[in-house]
Short mmCIF file of C-alpha atoms in Angstrom, two decimals:
data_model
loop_
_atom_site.label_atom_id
_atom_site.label_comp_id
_atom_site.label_asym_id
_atom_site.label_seq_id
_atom_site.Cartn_x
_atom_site.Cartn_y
_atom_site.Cartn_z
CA UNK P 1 -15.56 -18.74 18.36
CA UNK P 2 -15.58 -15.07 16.91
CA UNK P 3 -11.77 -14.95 15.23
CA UNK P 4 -13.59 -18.28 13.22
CA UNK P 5 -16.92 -16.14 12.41
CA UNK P 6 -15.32 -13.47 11.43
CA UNK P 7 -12.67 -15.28 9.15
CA UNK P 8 -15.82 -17.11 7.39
CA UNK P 9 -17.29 -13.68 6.85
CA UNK P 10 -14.07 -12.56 5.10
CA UNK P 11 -13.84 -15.74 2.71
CA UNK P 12 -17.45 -15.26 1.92
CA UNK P 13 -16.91 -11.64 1.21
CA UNK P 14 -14.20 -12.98 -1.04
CA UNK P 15 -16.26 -15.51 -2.42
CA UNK P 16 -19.31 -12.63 -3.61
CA UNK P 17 -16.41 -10.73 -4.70
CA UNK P 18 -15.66 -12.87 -7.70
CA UNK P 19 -18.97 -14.51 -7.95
CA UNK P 20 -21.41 -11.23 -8.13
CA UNK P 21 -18.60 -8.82 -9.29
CA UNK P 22 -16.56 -11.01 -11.08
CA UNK P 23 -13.59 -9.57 -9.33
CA UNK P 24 -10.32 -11.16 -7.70
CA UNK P 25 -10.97 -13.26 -4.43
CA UNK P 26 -10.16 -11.77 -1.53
CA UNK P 27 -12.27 -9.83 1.51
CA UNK P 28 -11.19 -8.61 4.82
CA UNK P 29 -12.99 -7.51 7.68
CA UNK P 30 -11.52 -5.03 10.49
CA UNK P 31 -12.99 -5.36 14.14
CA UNK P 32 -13.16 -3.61 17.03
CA UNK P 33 -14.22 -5.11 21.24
CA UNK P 34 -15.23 -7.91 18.93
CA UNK P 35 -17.55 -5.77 16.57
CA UNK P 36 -17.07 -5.29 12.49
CA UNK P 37 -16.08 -1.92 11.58
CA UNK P 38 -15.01 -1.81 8.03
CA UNK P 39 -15.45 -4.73 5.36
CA UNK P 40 -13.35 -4.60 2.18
CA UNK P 41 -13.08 -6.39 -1.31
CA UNK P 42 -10.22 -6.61 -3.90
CA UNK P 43 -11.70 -3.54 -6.43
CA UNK P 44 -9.22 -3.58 -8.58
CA UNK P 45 -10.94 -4.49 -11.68
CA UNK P 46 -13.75 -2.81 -10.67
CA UNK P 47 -12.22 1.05 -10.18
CA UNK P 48 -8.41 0.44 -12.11
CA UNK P 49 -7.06 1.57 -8.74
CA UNK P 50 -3.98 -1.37 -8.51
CA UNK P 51 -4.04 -0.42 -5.00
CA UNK P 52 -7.85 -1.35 -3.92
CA UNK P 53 -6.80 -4.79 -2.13
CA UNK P 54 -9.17 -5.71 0.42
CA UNK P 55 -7.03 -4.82 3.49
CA UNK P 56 -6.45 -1.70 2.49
CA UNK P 57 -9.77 -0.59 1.12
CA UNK P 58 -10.88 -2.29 4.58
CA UNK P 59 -7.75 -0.10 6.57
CA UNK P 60 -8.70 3.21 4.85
CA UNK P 61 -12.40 2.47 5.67
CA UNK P 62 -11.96 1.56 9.45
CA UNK P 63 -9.61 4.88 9.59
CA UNK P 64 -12.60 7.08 8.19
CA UNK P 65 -14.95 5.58 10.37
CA UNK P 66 -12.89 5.95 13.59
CA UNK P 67 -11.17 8.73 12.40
CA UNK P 68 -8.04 7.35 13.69
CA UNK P 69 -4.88 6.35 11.41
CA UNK P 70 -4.33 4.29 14.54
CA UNK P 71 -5.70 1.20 14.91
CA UNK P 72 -3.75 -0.53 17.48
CA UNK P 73 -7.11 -1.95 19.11
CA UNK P 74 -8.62 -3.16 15.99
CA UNK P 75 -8.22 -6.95 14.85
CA UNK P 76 -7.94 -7.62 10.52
CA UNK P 77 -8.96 -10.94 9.27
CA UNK P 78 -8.07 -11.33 5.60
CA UNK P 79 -9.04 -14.30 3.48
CA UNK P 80 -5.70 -14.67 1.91
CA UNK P 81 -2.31 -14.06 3.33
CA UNK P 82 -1.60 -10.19 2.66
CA UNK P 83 0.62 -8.69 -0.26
CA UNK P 84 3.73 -6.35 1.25
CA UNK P 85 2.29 -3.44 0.45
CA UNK P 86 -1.09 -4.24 2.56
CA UNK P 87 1.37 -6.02 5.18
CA UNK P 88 2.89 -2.39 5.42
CA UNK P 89 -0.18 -0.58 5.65
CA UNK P 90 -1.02 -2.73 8.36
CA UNK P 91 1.83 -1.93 10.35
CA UNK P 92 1.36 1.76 9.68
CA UNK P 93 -2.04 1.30 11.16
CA UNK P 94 -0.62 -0.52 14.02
CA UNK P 95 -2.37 -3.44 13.65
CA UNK P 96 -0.84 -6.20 16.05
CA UNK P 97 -3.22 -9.01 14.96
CA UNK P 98 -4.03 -10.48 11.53
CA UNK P 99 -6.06 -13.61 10.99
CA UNK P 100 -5.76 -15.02 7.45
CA UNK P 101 -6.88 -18.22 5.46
CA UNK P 102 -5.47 -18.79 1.97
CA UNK P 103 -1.67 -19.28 2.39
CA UNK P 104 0.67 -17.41 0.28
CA UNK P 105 1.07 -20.69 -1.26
CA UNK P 106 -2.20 -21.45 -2.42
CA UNK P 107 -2.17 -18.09 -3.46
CA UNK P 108 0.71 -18.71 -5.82
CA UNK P 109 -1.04 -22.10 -7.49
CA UNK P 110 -4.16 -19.79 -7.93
CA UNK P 111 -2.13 -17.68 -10.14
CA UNK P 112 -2.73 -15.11 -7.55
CA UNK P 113 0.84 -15.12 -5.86
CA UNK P 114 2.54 -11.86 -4.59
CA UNK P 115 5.75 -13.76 -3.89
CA UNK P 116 7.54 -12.04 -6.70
CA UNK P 117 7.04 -8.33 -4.99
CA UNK P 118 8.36 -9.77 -1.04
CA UNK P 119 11.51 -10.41 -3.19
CA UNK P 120 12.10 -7.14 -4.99
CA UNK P 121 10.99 -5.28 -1.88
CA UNK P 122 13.52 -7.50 0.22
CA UNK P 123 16.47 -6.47 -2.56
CA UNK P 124 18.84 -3.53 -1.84
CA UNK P 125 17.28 -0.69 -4.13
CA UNK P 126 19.96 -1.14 -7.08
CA UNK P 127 18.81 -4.66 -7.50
CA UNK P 128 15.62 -4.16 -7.98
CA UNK P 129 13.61 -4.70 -11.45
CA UNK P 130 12.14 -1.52 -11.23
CA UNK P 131 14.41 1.11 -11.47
CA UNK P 132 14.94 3.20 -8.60
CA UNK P 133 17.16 6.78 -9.45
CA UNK P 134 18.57 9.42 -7.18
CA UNK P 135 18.03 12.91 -8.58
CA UNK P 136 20.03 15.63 -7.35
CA UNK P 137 17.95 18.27 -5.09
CA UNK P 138 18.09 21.91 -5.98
CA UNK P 139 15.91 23.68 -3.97
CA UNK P 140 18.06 24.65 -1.21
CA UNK P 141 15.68 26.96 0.32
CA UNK P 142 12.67 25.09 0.33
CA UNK P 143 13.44 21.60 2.19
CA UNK P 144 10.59 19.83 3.44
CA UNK P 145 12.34 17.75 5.73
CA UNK P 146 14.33 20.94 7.34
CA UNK P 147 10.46 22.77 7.34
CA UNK P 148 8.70 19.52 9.09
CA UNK P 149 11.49 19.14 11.75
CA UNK P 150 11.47 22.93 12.36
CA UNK P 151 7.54 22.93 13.01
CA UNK P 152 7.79 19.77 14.98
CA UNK P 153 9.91 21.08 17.45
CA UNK P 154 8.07 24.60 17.96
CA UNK P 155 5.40 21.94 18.98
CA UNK P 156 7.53 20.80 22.22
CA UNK D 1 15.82 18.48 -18.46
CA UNK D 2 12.17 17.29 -17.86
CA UNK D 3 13.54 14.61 -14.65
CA UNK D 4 14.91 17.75 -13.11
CA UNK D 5 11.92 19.57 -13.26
CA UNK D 6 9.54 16.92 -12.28
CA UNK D 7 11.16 16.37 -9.21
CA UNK D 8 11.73 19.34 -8.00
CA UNK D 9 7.68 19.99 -8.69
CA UNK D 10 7.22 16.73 -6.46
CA UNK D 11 9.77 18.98 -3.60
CA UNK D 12 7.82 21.46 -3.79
CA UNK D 13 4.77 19.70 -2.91
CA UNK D 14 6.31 18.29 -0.31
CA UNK D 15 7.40 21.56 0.63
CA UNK D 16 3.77 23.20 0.54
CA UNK D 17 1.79 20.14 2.05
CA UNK D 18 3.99 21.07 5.60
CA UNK D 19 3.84 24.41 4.54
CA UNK D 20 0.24 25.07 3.98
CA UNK D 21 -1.50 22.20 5.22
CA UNK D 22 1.00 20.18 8.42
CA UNK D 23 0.98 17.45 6.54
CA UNK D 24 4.00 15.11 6.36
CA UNK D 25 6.90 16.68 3.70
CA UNK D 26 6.19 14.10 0.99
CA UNK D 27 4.75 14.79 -2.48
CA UNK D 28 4.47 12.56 -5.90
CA UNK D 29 4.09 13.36 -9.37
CA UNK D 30 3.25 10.45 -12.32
CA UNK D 31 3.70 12.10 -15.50
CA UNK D 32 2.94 10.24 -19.02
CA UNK D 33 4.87 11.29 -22.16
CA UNK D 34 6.25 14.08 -20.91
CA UNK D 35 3.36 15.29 -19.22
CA UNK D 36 1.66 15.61 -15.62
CA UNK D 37 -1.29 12.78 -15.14
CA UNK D 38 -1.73 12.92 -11.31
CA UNK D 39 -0.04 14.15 -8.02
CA UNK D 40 -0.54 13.06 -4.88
CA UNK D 41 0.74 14.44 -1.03
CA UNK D 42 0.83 12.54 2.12
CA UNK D 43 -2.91 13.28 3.50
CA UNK D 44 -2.57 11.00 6.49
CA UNK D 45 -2.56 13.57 8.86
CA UNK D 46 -5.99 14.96 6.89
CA UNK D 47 -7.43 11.86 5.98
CA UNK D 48 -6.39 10.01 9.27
CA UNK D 49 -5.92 7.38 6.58
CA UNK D 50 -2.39 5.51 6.97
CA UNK D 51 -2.44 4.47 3.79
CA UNK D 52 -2.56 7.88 2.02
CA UNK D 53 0.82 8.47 1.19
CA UNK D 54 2.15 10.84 -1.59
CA UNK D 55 3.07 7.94 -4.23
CA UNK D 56 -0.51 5.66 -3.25
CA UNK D 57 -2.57 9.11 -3.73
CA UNK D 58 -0.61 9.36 -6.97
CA UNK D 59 -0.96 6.12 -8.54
CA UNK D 60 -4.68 5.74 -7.57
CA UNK D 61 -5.79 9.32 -9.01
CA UNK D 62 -3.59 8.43 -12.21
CA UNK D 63 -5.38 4.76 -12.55
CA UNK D 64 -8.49 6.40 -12.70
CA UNK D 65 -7.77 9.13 -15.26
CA UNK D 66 -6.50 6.66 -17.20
CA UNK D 67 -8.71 4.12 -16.55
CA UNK D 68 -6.41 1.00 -16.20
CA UNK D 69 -4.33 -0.33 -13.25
CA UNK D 70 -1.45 -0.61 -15.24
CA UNK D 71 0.67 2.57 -15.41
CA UNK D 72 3.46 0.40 -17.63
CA UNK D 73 3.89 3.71 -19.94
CA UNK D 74 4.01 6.06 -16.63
CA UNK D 75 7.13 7.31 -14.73
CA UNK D 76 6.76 8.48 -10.94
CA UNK D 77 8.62 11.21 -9.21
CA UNK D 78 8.79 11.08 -5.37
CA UNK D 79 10.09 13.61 -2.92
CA UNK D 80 11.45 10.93 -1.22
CA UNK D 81 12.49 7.40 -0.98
CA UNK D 82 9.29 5.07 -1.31
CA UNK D 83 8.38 2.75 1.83
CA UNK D 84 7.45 -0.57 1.22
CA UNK D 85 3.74 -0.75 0.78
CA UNK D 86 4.47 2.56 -1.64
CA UNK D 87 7.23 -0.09 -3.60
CA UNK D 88 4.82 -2.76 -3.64
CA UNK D 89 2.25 -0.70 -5.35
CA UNK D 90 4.71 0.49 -7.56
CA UNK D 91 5.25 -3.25 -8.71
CA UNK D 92 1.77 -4.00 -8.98
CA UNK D 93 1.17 -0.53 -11.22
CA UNK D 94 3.63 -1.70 -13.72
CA UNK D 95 5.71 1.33 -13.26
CA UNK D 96 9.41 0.69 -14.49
CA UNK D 97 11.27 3.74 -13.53
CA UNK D 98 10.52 5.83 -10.35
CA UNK D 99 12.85 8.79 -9.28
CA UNK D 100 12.90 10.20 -5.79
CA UNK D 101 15.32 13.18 -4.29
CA UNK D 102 15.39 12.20 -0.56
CA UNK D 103 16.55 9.43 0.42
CA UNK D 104 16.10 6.41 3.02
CA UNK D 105 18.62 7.39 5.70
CA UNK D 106 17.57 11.16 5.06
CA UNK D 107 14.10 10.12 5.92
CA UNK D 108 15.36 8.25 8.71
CA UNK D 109 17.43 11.29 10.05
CA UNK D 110 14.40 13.74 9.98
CA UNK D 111 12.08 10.73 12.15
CA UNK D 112 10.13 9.73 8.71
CA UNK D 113 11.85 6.53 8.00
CA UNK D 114 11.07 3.35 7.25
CA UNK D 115 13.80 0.76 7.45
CA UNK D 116 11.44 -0.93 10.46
CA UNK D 117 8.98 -1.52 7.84
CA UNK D 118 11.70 -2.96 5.01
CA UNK D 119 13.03 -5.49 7.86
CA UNK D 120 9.79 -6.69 8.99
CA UNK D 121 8.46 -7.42 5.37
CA UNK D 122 11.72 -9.46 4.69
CA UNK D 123 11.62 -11.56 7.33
CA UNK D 124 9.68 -14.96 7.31
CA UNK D 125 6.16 -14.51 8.53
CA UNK D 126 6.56 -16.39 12.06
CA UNK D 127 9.66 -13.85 12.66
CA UNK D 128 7.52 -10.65 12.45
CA UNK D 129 6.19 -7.98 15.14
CA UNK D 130 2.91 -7.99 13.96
CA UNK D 131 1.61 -11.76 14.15
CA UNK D 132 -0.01 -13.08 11.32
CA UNK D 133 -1.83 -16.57 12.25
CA UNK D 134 -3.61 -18.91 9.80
CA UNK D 135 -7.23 -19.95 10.76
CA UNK D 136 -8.77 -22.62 9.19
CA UNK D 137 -11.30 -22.56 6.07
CA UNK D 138 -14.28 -24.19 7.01
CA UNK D 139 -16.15 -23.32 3.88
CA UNK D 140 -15.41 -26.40 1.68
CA UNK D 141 -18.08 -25.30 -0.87
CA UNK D 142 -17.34 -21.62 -1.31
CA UNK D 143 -13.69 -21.74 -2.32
CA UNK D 144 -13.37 -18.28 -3.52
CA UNK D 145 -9.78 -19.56 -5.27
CA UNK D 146 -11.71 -22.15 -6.62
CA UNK D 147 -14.71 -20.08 -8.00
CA UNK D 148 -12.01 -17.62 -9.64
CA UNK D 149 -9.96 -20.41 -11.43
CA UNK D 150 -13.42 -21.62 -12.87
CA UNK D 151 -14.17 -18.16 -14.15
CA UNK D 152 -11.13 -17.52 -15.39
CA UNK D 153 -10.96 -20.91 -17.35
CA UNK D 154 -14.29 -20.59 -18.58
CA UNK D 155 -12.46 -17.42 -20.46
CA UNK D 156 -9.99 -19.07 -22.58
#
């Protein structure tokens, strides 16, 4: 069955990942009418970039390719449940379908847990560890928001 | 005050990015001892990448002009409230303190918003829109979790 084939291609992407590069184990594969489109690894030790997770390095390759920030007909397999900020990426690339293997739990006894952030991200914003402060606005005459809704409605 | 003016540069990206390029009203700064590392704008309309929001561009050009993923001694300004997979990354960049001018229901009241995004990534994974269903790992021998707990050992 393909959603199986292509979920052992992710764990074996993850499984090169940390045994040729040394870095953390996770891959992900995007498809497409049952075709691979974009392949991704967890690069984060490799480029510094904290956001290089597989999902998204395999999201912002899929979107190149198809040249499409929407990718409501593509299918993501991941080899370990996703982190909320790739979870949120793939709902901003409308992905309906996500196959994963390695549960947030045995993500969490591999030391590799995201647990921690779906709690802070689930607080209200003055509960949060990370410090999250209002600053007063002072351009009055330059407000993006009242500049994007102006253009978006010359558009209708 | 430095806060003051940092944000209101991060505005004024925003600001420009519609301006100039149609792109959505969002801009980021990161600045390190007083000083400006990276900036970032929401390029999703360029990029067709979903991922490429102001704070993500931001924290990925600063991690590699700095060469490390954690941004610990870094501040971030955002135009606007951060969504969820911009929080997350947030978290996992070790930034403490992030200040933003708009905020969430603003972004909601100009059609930018992202409360959706906050409820689905707080609610169990069986709950969600976007299904997430575990396949089995058929690879008893390549255990990428397995491999990295090895390596990792083999360290200390």
């Amino acid at each position: 069955m393909d959603n199986n084939k292509f979920m052992q291609m992710s764990i074996e992407l993850a499984y090169e990942n940390t045994q040729k590069s040394k870095g953390k184990p996770f891959g992900a594969i995007i498809t497409k009418n049952g075709e691979v489109v974009a392949k991704g690894v967890n690069d984060v030790l490799k480029t510094h970039d904290p956001t290089a997770h597989a999902e998204l390095q395999a999201i912002r390759e899929a979107s190149h390719i198809l040249e499409t920030s929407d990718l409501s007909d593509c299918e993501l397999y991941a080899s370990g449940e996703p982190c909320p900020m790739c979870l949120t990426a793939i709902y901003l690339a409308n992905i309906k379908n996500v196959y994963y293997a390695y549960t947030a739990e045995e993500e969490e006894e591999a030391g590799l847990g995201t647990k921690y952030f779906y709690q802070q991200v689930a607080l209200p914003l003055n509960e949060r560890d990370t410090k999250l402060i209002n600053l007063q606005k002072n351009y009055q005459d330059h407000n993006p928001f009242s500049l994007w809704i102006e253009l978006n409605k010359a558009k209708h």
